[in-house]
Short mmCIF file of C-alpha atoms in Angstrom, two decimals:
data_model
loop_
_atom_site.label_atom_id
_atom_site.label_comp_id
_atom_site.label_asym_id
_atom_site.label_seq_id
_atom_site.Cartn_x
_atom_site.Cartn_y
_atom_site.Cartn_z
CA UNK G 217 -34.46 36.23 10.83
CA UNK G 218 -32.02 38.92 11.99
CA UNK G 219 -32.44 36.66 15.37
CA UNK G 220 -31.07 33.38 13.57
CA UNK G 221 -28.48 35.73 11.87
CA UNK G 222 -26.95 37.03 15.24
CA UNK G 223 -26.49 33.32 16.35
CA UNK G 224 -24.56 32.27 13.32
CA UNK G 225 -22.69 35.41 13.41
CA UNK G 226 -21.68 34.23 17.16
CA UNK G 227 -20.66 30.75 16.16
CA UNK G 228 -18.55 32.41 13.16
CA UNK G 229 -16.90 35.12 14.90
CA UNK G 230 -15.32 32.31 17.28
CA UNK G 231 -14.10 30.23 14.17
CA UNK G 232 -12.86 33.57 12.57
CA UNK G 233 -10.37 33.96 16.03
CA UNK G 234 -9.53 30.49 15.74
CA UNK G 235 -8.32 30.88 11.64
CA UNK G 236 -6.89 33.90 12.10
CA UNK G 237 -3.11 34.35 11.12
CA UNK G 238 -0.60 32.42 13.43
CA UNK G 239 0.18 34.41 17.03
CA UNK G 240 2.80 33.64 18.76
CA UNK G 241 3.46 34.23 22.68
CA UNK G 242 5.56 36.75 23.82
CA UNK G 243 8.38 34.79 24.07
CA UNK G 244 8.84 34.01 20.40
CA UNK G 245 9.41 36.10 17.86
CA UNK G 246 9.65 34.07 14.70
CA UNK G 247 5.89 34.29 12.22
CA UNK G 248 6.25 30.73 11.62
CA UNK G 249 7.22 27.72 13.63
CA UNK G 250 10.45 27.09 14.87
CA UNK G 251 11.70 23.76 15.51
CA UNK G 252 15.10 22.01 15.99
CA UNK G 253 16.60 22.63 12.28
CA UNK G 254 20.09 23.04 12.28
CA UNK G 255 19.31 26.66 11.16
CA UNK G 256 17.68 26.83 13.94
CA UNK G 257 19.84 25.42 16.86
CA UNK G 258 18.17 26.86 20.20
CA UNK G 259 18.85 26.78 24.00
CA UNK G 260 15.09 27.43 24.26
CA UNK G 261 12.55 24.56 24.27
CA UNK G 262 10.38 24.82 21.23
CA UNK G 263 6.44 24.40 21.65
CA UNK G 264 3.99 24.30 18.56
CA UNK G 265 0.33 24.65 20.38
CA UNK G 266 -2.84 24.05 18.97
CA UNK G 267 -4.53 27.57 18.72
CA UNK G 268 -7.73 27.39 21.34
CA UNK G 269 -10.97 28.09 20.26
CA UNK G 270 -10.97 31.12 23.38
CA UNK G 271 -8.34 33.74 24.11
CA UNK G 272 -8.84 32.91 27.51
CA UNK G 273 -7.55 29.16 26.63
CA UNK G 274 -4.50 30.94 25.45
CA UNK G 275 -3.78 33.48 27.93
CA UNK G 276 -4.06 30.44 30.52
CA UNK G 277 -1.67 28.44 28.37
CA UNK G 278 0.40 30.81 28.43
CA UNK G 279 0.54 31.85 31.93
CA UNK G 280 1.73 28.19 32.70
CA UNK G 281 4.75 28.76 30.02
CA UNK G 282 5.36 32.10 31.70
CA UNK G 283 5.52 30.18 35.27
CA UNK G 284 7.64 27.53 34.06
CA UNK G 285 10.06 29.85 32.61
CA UNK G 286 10.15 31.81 36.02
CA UNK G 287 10.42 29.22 38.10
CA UNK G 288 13.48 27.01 35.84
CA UNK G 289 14.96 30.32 34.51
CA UNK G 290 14.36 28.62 31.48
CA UNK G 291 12.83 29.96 27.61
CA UNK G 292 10.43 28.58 25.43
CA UNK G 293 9.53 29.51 21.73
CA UNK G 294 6.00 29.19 22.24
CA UNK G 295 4.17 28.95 18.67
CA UNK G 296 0.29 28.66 18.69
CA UNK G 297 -1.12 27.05 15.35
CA UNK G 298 -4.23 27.47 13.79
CA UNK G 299 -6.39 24.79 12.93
CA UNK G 300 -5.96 26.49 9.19
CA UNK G 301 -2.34 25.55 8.93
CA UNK G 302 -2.18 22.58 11.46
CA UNK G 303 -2.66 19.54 9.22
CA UNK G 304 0.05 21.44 5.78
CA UNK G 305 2.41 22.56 8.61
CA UNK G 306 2.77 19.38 10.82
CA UNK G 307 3.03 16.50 7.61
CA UNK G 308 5.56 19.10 6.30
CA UNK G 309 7.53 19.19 9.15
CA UNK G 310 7.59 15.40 10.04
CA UNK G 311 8.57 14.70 6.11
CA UNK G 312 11.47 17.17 6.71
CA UNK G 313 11.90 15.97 10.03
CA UNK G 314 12.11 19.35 11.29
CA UNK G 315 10.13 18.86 14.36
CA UNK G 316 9.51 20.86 17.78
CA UNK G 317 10.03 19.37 21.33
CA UNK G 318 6.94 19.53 22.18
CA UNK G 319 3.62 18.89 19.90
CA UNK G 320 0.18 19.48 20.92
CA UNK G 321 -2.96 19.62 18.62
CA UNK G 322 -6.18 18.41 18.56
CA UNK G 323 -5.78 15.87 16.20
CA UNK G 324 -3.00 14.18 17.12
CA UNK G 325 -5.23 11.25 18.39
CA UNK G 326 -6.97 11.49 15.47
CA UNK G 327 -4.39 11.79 12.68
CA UNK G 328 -1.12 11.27 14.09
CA UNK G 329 0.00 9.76 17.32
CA UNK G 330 -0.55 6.03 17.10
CA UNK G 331 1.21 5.82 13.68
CA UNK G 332 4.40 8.61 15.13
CA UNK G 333 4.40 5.54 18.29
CA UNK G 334 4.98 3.00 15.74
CA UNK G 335 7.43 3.99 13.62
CA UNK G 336 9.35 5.35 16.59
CA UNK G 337 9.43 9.19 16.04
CA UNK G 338 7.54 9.98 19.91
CA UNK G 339 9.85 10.04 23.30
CA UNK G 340 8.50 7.26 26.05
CA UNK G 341 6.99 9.51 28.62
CA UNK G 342 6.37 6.93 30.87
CA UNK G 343 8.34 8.49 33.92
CA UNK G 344 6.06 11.26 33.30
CA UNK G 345 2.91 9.96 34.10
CA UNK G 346 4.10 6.87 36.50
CA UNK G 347 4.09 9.56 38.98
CA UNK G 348 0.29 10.83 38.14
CA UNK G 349 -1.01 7.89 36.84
CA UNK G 350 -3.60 6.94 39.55
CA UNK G 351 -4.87 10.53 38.97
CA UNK G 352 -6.00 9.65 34.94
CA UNK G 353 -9.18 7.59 34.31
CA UNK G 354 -8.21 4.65 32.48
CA UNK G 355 -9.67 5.76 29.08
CA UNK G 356 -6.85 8.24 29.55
CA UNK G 357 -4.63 6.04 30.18
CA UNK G 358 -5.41 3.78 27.14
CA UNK G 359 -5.76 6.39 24.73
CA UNK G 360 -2.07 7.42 24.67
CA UNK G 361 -0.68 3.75 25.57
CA UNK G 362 0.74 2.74 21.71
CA UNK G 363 2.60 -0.06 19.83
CA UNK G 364 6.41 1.08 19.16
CA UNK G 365 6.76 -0.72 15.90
CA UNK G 366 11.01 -0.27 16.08
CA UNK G 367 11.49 -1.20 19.92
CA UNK G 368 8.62 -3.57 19.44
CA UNK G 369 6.97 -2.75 22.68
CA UNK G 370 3.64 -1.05 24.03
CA UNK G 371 4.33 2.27 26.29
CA UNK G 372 3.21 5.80 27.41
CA UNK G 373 4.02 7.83 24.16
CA UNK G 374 1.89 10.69 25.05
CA UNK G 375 0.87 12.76 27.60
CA UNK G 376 -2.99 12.99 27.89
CA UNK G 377 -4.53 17.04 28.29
CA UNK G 378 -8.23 17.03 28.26
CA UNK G 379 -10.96 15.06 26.03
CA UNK G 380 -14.00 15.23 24.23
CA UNK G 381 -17.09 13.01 23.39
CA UNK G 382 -20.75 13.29 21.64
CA UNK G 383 -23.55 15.08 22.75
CA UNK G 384 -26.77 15.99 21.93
CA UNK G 385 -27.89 19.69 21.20
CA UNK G 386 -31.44 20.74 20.82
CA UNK G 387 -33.67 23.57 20.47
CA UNK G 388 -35.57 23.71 23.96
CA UNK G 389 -37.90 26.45 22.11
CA UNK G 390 -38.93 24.61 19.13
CA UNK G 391 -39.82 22.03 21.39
CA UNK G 392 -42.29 24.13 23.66
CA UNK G 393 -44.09 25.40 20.24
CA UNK G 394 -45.41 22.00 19.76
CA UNK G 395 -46.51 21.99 23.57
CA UNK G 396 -43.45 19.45 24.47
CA UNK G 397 -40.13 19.49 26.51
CA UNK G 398 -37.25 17.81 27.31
CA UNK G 399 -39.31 15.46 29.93
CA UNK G 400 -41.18 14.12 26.73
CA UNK G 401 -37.93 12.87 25.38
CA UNK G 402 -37.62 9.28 25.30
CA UNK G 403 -34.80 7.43 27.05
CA UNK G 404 -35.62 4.35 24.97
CA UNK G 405 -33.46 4.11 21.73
CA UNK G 406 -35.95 3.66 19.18
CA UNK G 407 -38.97 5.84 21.25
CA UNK G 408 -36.04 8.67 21.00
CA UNK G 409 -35.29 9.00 17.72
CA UNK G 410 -38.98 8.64 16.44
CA UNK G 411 -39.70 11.57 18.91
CA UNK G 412 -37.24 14.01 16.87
CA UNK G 413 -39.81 12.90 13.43
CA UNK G 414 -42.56 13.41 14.83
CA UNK G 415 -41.42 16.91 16.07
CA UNK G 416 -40.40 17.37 12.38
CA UNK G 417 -44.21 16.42 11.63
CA UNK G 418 -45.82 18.78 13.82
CA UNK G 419 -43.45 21.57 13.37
CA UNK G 420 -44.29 21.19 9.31
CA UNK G 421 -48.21 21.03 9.87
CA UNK G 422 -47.92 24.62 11.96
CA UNK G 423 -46.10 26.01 8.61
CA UNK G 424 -42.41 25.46 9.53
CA UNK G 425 -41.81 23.48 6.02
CA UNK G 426 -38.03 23.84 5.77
CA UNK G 427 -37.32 22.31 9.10
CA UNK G 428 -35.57 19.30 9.83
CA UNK G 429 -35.61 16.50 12.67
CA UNK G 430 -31.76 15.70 12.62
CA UNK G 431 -28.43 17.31 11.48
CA UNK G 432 -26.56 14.14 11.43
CA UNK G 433 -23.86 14.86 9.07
CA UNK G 434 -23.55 12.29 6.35
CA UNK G 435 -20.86 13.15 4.19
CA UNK G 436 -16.79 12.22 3.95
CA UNK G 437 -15.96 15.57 4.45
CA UNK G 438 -16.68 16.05 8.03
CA UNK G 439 -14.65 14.02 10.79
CA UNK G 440 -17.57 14.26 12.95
CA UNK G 441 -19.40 11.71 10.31
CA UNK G 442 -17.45 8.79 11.37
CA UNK G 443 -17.28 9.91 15.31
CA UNK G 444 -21.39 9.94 15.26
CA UNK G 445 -21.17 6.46 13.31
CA UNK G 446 -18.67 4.65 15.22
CA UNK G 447 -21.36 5.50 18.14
CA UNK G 448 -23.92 4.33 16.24
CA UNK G 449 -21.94 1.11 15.88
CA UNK G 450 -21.22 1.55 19.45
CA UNK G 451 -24.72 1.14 20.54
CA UNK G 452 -25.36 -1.48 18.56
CA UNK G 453 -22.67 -3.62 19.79
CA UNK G 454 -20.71 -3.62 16.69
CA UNK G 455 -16.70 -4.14 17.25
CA UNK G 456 -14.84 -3.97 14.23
CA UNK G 457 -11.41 -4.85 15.88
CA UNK G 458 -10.15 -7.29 18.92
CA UNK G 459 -8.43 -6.43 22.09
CA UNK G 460 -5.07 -6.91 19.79
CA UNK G 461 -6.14 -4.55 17.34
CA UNK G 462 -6.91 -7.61 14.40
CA UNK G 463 -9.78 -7.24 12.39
CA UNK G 464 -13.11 -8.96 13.11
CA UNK G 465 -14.99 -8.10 9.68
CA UNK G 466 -14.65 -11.74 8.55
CA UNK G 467 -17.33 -12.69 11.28
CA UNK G 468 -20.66 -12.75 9.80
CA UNK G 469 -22.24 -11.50 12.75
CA UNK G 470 -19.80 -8.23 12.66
CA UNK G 471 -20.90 -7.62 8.99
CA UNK G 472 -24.80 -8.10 9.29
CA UNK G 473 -24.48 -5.50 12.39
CA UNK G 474 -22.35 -3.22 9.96
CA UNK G 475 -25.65 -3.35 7.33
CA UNK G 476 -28.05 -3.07 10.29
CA UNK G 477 -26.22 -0.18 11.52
CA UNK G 478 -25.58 1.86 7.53
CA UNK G 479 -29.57 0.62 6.53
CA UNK G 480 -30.94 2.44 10.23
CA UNK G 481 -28.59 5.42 10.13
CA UNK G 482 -29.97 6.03 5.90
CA UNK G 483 -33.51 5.32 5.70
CA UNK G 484 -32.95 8.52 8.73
CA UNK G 485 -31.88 10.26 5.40
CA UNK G 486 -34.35 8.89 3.27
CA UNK G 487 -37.49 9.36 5.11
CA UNK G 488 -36.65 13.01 5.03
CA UNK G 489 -35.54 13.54 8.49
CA UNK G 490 -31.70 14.93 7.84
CA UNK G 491 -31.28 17.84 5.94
CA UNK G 492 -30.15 16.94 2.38
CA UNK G 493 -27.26 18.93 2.12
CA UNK G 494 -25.96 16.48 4.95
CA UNK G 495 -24.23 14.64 2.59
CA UNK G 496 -21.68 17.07 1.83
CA UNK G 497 -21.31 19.13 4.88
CA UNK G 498 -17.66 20.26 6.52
CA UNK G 499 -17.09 19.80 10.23
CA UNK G 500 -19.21 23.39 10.95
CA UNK G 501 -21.76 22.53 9.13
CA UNK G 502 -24.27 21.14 11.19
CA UNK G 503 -23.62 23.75 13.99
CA UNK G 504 -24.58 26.26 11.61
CA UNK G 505 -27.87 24.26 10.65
CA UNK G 506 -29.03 24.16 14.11
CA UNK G 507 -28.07 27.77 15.21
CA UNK G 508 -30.22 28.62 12.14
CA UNK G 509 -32.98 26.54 13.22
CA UNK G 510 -33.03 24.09 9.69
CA UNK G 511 -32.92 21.35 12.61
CA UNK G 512 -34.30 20.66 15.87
CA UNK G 513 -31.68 18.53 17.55
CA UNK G 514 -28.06 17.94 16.47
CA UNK G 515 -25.29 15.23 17.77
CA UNK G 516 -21.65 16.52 18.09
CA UNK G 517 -18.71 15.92 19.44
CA UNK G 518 -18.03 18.35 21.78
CA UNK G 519 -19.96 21.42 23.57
CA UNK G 520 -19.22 23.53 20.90
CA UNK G 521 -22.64 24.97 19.93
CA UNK G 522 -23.72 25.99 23.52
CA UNK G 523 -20.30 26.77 24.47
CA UNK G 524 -20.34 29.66 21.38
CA UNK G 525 -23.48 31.13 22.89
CA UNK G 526 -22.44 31.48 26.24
CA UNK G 527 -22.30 35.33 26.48
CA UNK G 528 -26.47 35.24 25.43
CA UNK G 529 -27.58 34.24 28.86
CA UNK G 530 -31.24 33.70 27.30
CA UNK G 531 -29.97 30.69 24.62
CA UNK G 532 -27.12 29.79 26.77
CA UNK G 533 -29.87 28.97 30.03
CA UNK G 534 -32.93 28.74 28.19
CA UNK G 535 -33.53 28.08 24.72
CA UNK G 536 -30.56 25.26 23.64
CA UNK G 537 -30.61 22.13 25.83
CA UNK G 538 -28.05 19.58 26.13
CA UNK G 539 -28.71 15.99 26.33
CA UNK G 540 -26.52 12.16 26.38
CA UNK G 541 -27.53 9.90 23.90
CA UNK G 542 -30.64 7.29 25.01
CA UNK G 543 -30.26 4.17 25.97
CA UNK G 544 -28.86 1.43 23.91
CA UNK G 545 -31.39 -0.73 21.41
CA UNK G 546 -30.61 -3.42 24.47
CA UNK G 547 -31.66 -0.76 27.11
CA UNK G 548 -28.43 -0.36 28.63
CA UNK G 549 -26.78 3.05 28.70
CA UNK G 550 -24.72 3.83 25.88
CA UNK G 551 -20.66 3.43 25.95
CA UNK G 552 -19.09 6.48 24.90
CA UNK G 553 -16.10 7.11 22.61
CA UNK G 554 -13.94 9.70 24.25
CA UNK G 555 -11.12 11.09 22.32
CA UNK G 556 -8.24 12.14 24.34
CA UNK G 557 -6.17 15.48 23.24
CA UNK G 558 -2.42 14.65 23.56
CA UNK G 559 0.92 16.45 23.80
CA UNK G 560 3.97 14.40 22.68
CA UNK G 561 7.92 14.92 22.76
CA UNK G 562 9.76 13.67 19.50
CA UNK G 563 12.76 11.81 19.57
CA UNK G 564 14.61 13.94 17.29
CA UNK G 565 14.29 17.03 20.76
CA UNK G 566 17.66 18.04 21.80
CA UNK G 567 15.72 18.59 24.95
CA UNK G 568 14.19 15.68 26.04
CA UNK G 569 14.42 16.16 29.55
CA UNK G 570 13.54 19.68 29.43
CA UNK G 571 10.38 18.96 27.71
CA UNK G 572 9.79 16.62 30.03
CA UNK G 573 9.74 18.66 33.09
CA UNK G 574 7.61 21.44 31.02
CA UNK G 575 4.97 18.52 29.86
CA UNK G 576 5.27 17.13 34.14
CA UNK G 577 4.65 21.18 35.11
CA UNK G 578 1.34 21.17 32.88
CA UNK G 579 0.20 18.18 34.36
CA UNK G 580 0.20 19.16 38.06
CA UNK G 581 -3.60 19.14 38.62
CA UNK G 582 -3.97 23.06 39.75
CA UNK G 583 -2.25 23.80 36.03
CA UNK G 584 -3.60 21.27 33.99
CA UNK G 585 -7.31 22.28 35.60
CA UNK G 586 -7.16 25.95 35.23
CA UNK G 587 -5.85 25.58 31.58
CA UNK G 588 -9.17 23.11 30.50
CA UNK G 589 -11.64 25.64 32.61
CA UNK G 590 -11.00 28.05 30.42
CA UNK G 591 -11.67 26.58 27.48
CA UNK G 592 -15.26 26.92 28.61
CA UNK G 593 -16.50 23.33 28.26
CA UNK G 594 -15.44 22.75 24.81
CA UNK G 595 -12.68 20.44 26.21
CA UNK G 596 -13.29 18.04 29.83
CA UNK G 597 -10.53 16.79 32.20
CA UNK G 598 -8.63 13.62 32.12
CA UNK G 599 -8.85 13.51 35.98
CA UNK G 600 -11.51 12.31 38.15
CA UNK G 601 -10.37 15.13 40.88
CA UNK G 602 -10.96 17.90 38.36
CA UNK G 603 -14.47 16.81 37.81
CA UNK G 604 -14.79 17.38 40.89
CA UNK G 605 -14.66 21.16 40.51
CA UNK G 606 -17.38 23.46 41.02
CA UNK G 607 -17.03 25.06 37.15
CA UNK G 608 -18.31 21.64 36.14
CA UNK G 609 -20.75 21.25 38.55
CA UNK G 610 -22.74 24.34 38.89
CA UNK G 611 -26.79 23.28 39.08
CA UNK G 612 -28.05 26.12 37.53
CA UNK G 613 -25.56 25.48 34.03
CA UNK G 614 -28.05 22.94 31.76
CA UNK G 615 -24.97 21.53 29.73
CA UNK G 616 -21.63 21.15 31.70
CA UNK G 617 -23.17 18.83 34.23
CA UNK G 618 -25.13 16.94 31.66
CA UNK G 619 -22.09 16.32 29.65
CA UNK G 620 -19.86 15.69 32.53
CA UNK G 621 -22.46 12.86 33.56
CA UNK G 622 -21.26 10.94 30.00
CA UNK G 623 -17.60 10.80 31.83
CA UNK G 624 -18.29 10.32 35.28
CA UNK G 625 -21.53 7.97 35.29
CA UNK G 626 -20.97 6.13 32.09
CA UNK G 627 -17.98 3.95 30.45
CA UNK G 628 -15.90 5.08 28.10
CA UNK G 629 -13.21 3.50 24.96
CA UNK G 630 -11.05 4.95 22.85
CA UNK G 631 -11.21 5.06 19.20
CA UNK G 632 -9.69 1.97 17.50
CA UNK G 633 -6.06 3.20 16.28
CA UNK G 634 -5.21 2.91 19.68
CA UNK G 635 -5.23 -0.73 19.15
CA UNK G 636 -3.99 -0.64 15.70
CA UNK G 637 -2.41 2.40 14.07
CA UNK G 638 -3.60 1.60 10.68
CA UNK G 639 -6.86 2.49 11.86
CA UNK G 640 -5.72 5.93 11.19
CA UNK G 641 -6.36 6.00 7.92
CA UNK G 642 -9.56 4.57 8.11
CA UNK G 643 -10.48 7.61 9.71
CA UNK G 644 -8.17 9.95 7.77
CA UNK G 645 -10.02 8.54 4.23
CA UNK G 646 -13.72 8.71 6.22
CA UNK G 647 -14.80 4.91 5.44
CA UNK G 648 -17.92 5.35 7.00
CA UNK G 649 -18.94 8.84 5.47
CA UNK G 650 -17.97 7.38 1.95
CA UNK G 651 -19.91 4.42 2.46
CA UNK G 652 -23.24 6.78 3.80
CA UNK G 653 -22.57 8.71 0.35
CA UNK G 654 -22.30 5.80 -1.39
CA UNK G 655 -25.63 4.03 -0.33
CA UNK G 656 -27.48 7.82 -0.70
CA UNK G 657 -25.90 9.35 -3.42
CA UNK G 658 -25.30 6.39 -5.49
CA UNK G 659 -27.70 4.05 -4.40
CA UNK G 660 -25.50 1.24 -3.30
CA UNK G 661 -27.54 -1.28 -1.00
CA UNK G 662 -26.54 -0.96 2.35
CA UNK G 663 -25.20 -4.66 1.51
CA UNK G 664 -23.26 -4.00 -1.45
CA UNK G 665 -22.21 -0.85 0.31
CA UNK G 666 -20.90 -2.69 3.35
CA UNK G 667 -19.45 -5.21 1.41
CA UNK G 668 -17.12 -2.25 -0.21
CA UNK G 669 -16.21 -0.67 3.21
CA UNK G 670 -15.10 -3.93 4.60
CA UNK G 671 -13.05 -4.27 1.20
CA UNK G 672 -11.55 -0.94 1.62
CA UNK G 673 -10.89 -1.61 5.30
CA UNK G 674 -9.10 -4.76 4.65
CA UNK G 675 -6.99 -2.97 1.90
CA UNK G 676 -5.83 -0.25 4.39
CA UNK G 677 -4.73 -2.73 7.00
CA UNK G 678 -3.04 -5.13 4.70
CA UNK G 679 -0.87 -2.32 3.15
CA UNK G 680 -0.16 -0.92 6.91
CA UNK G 681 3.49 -1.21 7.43
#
């Protein structure tokens, strides 16, 4: 017990850093953000900066701004932001349209960018990465190339920084009590997910009764519900939108996959393989489930669970594994969606071109590589070269070089609001973790419960403007 205690404490302290009251670098003096109000009318290029999850993400950060500044003998108010304050402080500031120059956070794929592009409030940083661009993999590439709704044209209106996809986390330990290991895992998509039941099963019969085969979170409030179903639909071959970003839920064969897809991922639930608080866990939630051993495996979207252990060299190397999804229901490898962290410039900067050549300095691959290492595998490159690096290569580490083989050896897409902004909100309102609640909580049919998500869908994109 005081075991399983020590691990969550771990995982907490390094959220606790991360909510922590805004810090600012030494450059900047201001407690709260400053940005180009006419109050505040600068010569220095203003920087709001997600807060990392490690101070050594920071200090590396800001050893870049520190360069820069040396090297142009120019300043910059550098604010970092917590992931606390992010979401109040950034819709704030774009109602009031008292922006920064420069805008980084880590969900701006997620919750911002693609609809900013459209309605023309991001800078065309094209001549940034023309000179780069055969150093970005093409997901990259895609994931920050939007739809300007008011010049009516598709460009570069972002800068891409590092990315993230799913993984699978599991307890190498709980395994070995049941005399099994990782080499017993199925690659086979259905052989892989019965294998985490019947380890449920056998775990129960020697007296573990409160443990769990999954934590698949099921609920609305968690963002990482609709990244692990989008795989799901992923895997199954499921495309909800066209190469043009129009919806394809009028095709019958799209909305039969969509039921397939909701019935598979609940009777999961049902059986009595997720935990039942599932259904209403936060984004932390099922990190803290597994640390505490109430499941044996988990899937999420970054390396954030071995990643918080890394200082206890015995869970770090022995006891948590890390694994890529199996093989699709067709046999093929899975596709993975990778979302791409991206810094933008705003149009209303007064320095455009100075932002520019800070954004073009963070990109040089010696910068832009040093800054991701230190995030400690929580975040992977956008380059192929940085792969390449021994940090995510090292034989003897049993996650980087797993995870790094879902970049390097398999495809990748981006999330759908790259092709269609309204998309956005699809995500923002959690469609697909409504619709799981829906069928488990209120015992919709996964028919009648599709039939509503493709109805709410619709809604969102017809209102888009």
């Amino acid at each position: 017990m005081f075991r399983k205690k020590t691990l969550i404490l771990l995982f907490l302290l390094s959220l606790i850093l991360v909510a922590c009251l805004n810090t600012t670098s030494q450059t900047t003096t201001q407690s709260t953000p400053k940005a180009n109000s006419p109050s505040a009318e600068s010569k220095n290029l203003n920087i709001w900066w997600n807060k990392g999850y490690y101070p050594e993400e920071e200090a590396a950060f800001q050893e870049i701004v520190d360069r820069w500044e040396k090297k142009t003998n120019k300043k910059i108010n550098l604010t970092f932001i917590t992931d606390a304050n992010i979401i109040q402080q950034t819709e704030k500031a774009v109602s009031s349209n008292i922006l920064p120059d420069i805008f980084f956070a880590y969900l701006t794929d997620i919750n911002w960018s693609p609809g900013w592009a459209w309605e023309g409030k991001l800078v065309d940083v094209s001549d940034i990465i023309a000179p780069i661009k055969k150093l970005y993999t093409p997901n990259a590439l895609e994931s920050v190339y939007f739809y300007n709704n008011v010049d009516k044209k598709r460009s570069y209106y972002a800068v891409p920084i590092e990315q993230q996809t799913i993984h699978i986390s599991y307890w190498r330990d709980l395994l070995k009590e049941i005399g099994l290991s990782e080499k017993d895992i199925p690659k086979d998509w259905d052989g892989f997910w019965n294998f985490w039941k019947e380890a449920q099963d056998k775990l129960r019969q020697k007296g573990q009764q409160n443990i769990y085969a999954m934590g698949l979170p099921m609920s609305p409030g968690a963002s990482d519900t609709y990244f692990m179903f989008e795989q799901f639909l992923e895997a199954y071959h499921i495309k909800l939108l066209d190469e043009k970003g129009k919806l394809l839920l009028d095709s019958p064969d799209t909305k039969q996959g969509i039921i397939k897809v909701l019935d598979w991922c609940a009777k999961l639930y049902k059986d009595g393989y997720v935990p039942p608080p599932a259904l209403s866990w936060q984004n932390t939630d099922n990190n803290v489930n597994f640390l505490n051993k109430s499941v044996i495996m988990t899937a999420n979207p970054s390396l954030s669970i071995p990643t918080s252990q890394n200082q206890d060299r015995e869970l770090y190397y022995d006891r948590i594994g890390t694994m890529e999804f199996p093989n699709q229901p067709d046999g093929k490898p899975n596709k993975y969606l990778a979302a791409v962290k991206q810094a933008v410039i705003f149009t209303s900067s007064k320095h455009q071109k100075e932002a520019k050549e800070f954004l073009s300095f963070l990109v040089e691959p010696e910068n832009l590589g040093t800054f991701i290492e230190n995030s400690a595998g929580r975040w992977f490159p956008v380059m192929p070269q940085l792969m390449k690096a021994p940090f995510w290569n090292n034989p003897k580490d049993p996650h980087l070089p797993v995870a790094l083989k879902q970049f390097t050896e398999r495809e990748t897409r981006p999330f759908y609001p790259v092709l269609n902004p309204a998309y956005v909100k699809v995500q923002q309102e959690n469609v697909w973790g409504q619709t799981l609640n829906r069928i488990l909580k209120d015992n919709l049919s996964p028919e009648q419960a599709a039939d509503e998500a493709i109805a709410k869908i619709k809604k969102i994109f017809s209102e888009w403007k």
